[in-house]
Short mmCIF file of C-alpha atoms in Angstrom, two decimals:
data_model
loop_
_atom_site.label_atom_id
_atom_site.label_comp_id
_atom_site.label_asym_id
_atom_site.label_seq_id
_atom_site.Cartn_x
_atom_site.Cartn_y
_atom_site.Cartn_z
CA UNK L 1 5.68 -116.67 -7.91
CA UNK L 2 4.88 -120.32 -8.50
CA UNK L 3 2.40 -121.57 -11.10
CA UNK L 4 -0.32 -122.61 -8.64
CA UNK L 5 -0.11 -119.27 -6.82
CA UNK L 6 -0.29 -117.27 -10.07
CA UNK L 7 -3.31 -119.17 -11.42
CA UNK L 8 -4.98 -119.14 -8.00
CA UNK L 9 -4.60 -115.36 -7.79
CA UNK L 10 -6.04 -114.90 -11.28
CA UNK L 11 -8.96 -117.16 -10.38
CA UNK L 12 -9.61 -115.19 -7.20
CA UNK L 13 -9.18 -111.66 -8.57
CA UNK L 14 -11.16 -112.34 -11.73
CA UNK L 15 -13.79 -114.20 -9.69
CA UNK L 16 -13.63 -117.15 -12.05
CA UNK L 17 -15.48 -120.38 -11.23
CA UNK L 18 -12.55 -122.74 -11.88
CA UNK L 19 -8.80 -123.06 -12.28
CA UNK L 20 -9.39 -124.05 -15.90
CA UNK L 21 -11.07 -120.71 -16.51
CA UNK L 22 -8.14 -118.94 -14.84
CA UNK L 23 -5.67 -120.82 -17.04
CA UNK L 24 -7.70 -119.91 -20.16
CA UNK L 25 -7.81 -116.24 -19.15
CA UNK L 26 -4.08 -116.15 -18.38
CA UNK L 27 -3.24 -117.82 -21.68
CA UNK L 28 -5.47 -115.46 -23.69
CA UNK L 29 -4.04 -112.34 -22.07
CA UNK L 30 -0.38 -113.34 -22.28
CA UNK L 31 -0.61 -114.65 -25.84
CA UNK L 32 -2.20 -111.36 -26.87
CA UNK L 33 0.46 -109.38 -25.03
CA UNK L 34 3.13 -111.41 -26.84
CA UNK L 35 1.56 -110.42 -30.17
CA UNK L 36 1.95 -106.75 -29.24
CA UNK L 37 5.50 -106.60 -27.80
CA UNK L 38 8.86 -107.51 -29.32
CA UNK L 39 9.70 -111.21 -29.09
CA UNK L 40 12.88 -110.53 -27.13
CA UNK L 41 10.87 -108.67 -24.53
CA UNK L 42 8.27 -111.44 -24.41
CA UNK L 43 11.12 -113.92 -23.81
CA UNK L 44 12.50 -111.72 -20.99
CA UNK L 45 9.07 -111.59 -19.39
CA UNK L 46 8.60 -115.35 -19.80
CA UNK L 47 11.92 -115.97 -18.05
CA UNK L 48 10.52 -114.36 -14.88
CA UNK L 49 7.39 -116.50 -14.85
CA UNK L 50 6.80 -120.18 -14.11
CA UNK L 51 7.61 -122.22 -17.25
CA UNK L 52 3.97 -123.31 -17.67
CA UNK L 53 2.93 -119.66 -17.88
CA UNK L 54 5.99 -118.43 -19.77
CA UNK L 55 5.10 -120.68 -22.70
CA UNK L 56 2.12 -118.43 -23.44
CA UNK L 57 4.56 -115.64 -24.30
CA UNK L 58 6.76 -117.66 -26.62
CA UNK L 59 6.26 -118.45 -30.27
CA UNK L 60 5.17 -115.09 -31.61
CA UNK L 61 7.39 -114.11 -34.50
CA UNK L 62 6.10 -110.69 -35.42
CA UNK L 63 5.12 -107.67 -33.41
CA UNK L 64 1.76 -106.23 -34.36
CA UNK L 65 0.60 -102.72 -33.62
CA UNK L 66 -2.85 -102.50 -32.08
CA UNK L 67 -4.43 -100.35 -29.41
CA UNK L 68 -5.80 -101.47 -26.07
CA UNK L 69 -9.34 -101.81 -27.39
CA UNK L 70 -8.12 -104.30 -30.00
CA UNK L 71 -6.14 -106.00 -27.23
CA UNK L 72 -9.37 -106.61 -25.32
CA UNK L 73 -11.19 -107.83 -28.43
CA UNK L 74 -8.42 -110.35 -29.10
CA UNK L 75 -8.45 -111.55 -25.51
CA UNK L 76 -12.24 -111.99 -25.69
CA UNK L 77 -11.93 -114.00 -28.92
CA UNK L 78 -9.16 -116.24 -27.57
CA UNK L 79 -10.97 -116.78 -24.31
CA UNK L 80 -14.40 -117.04 -25.95
CA UNK L 81 -15.71 -114.59 -23.36
CA UNK L 82 -17.93 -111.53 -23.51
CA UNK L 83 -15.97 -108.30 -23.87
CA UNK L 84 -16.71 -106.98 -20.34
CA UNK L 85 -15.59 -110.30 -18.85
CA UNK L 86 -12.45 -110.37 -21.00
CA UNK L 87 -11.58 -106.83 -19.88
CA UNK L 88 -11.99 -107.84 -16.24
CA UNK L 89 -9.94 -111.00 -16.73
CA UNK L 90 -7.17 -109.07 -18.50
CA UNK L 91 -7.03 -106.60 -15.63
CA UNK L 92 -6.80 -109.45 -13.13
CA UNK L 93 -4.00 -111.17 -15.05
CA UNK L 94 -2.06 -107.90 -15.32
CA UNK L 95 -2.61 -107.26 -11.61
CA UNK L 96 -1.06 -110.63 -10.77
CA UNK L 97 1.68 -110.14 -13.36
CA UNK L 98 2.72 -106.92 -11.61
CA UNK L 99 3.40 -108.93 -8.47
CA UNK L 100 5.12 -111.82 -10.27
CA UNK L 101 7.84 -109.93 -12.17
CA UNK L 102 10.32 -107.19 -11.39
CA UNK L 103 9.39 -103.54 -11.70
CA UNK L 104 12.11 -103.12 -14.31
CA UNK L 105 10.63 -105.83 -16.51
CA UNK L 106 7.17 -104.35 -16.19
CA UNK L 107 8.57 -100.94 -17.13
CA UNK L 108 10.20 -102.50 -20.22
CA UNK L 109 6.82 -103.92 -21.26
CA UNK L 110 5.00 -100.63 -20.70
CA UNK L 111 7.65 -98.76 -22.72
CA UNK L 112 6.68 -100.80 -25.79
CA UNK L 113 2.99 -99.98 -25.52
CA UNK L 114 1.12 -96.79 -26.38
CA UNK L 115 -0.28 -94.59 -23.63
CA UNK L 116 -3.79 -95.99 -23.99
CA UNK L 117 -2.53 -99.23 -22.36
CA UNK L 118 -1.68 -97.44 -19.09
CA UNK L 119 -5.09 -98.04 -17.47
CA UNK L 120 -4.67 -101.78 -18.05
CA UNK L 121 -1.63 -101.74 -15.78
CA UNK L 122 -2.90 -99.14 -13.33
CA UNK L 123 -6.57 -100.02 -12.85
CA UNK L 124 -6.02 -103.24 -10.93
CA UNK L 125 -8.68 -105.91 -10.89
CA UNK L 126 -11.32 -103.84 -9.09
CA UNK L 127 -13.30 -100.74 -9.98
CA UNK L 128 -14.15 -99.16 -13.30
CA UNK L 129 -12.09 -98.85 -16.47
CA UNK L 130 -13.17 -97.13 -19.66
CA UNK L 131 -13.17 -99.24 -22.81
CA UNK L 132 -14.03 -97.76 -26.21
CA UNK L 133 -15.21 -100.89 -28.03
#
């Protein structure tokens, strides 16, 4: 998937008012994901994405352990968005990510995350998702 298509899909699915907002949401989500997974895995994921998007996954040197609720809080802080909006944006980015990379790569990412992250990958960008923050 090319950069413009990825960002355009995030903008559409997250119902964001501008491409700039879609870029900000994508950056916040992928930088936070990179903080949670091993750097080698973040590099593998980045290799399957357009270079402009892959850069958001590079540069993290340590893997931190935090649950999905903390994931959403970090995305909200990076994006300077309300928590419900950040959750929706994260779901939209993950929904597009599922289409942009191979199933094997996505499985590798999921294998590094605790079970409470499953809804993030399964909920899609529509409908309800429980958040405990």
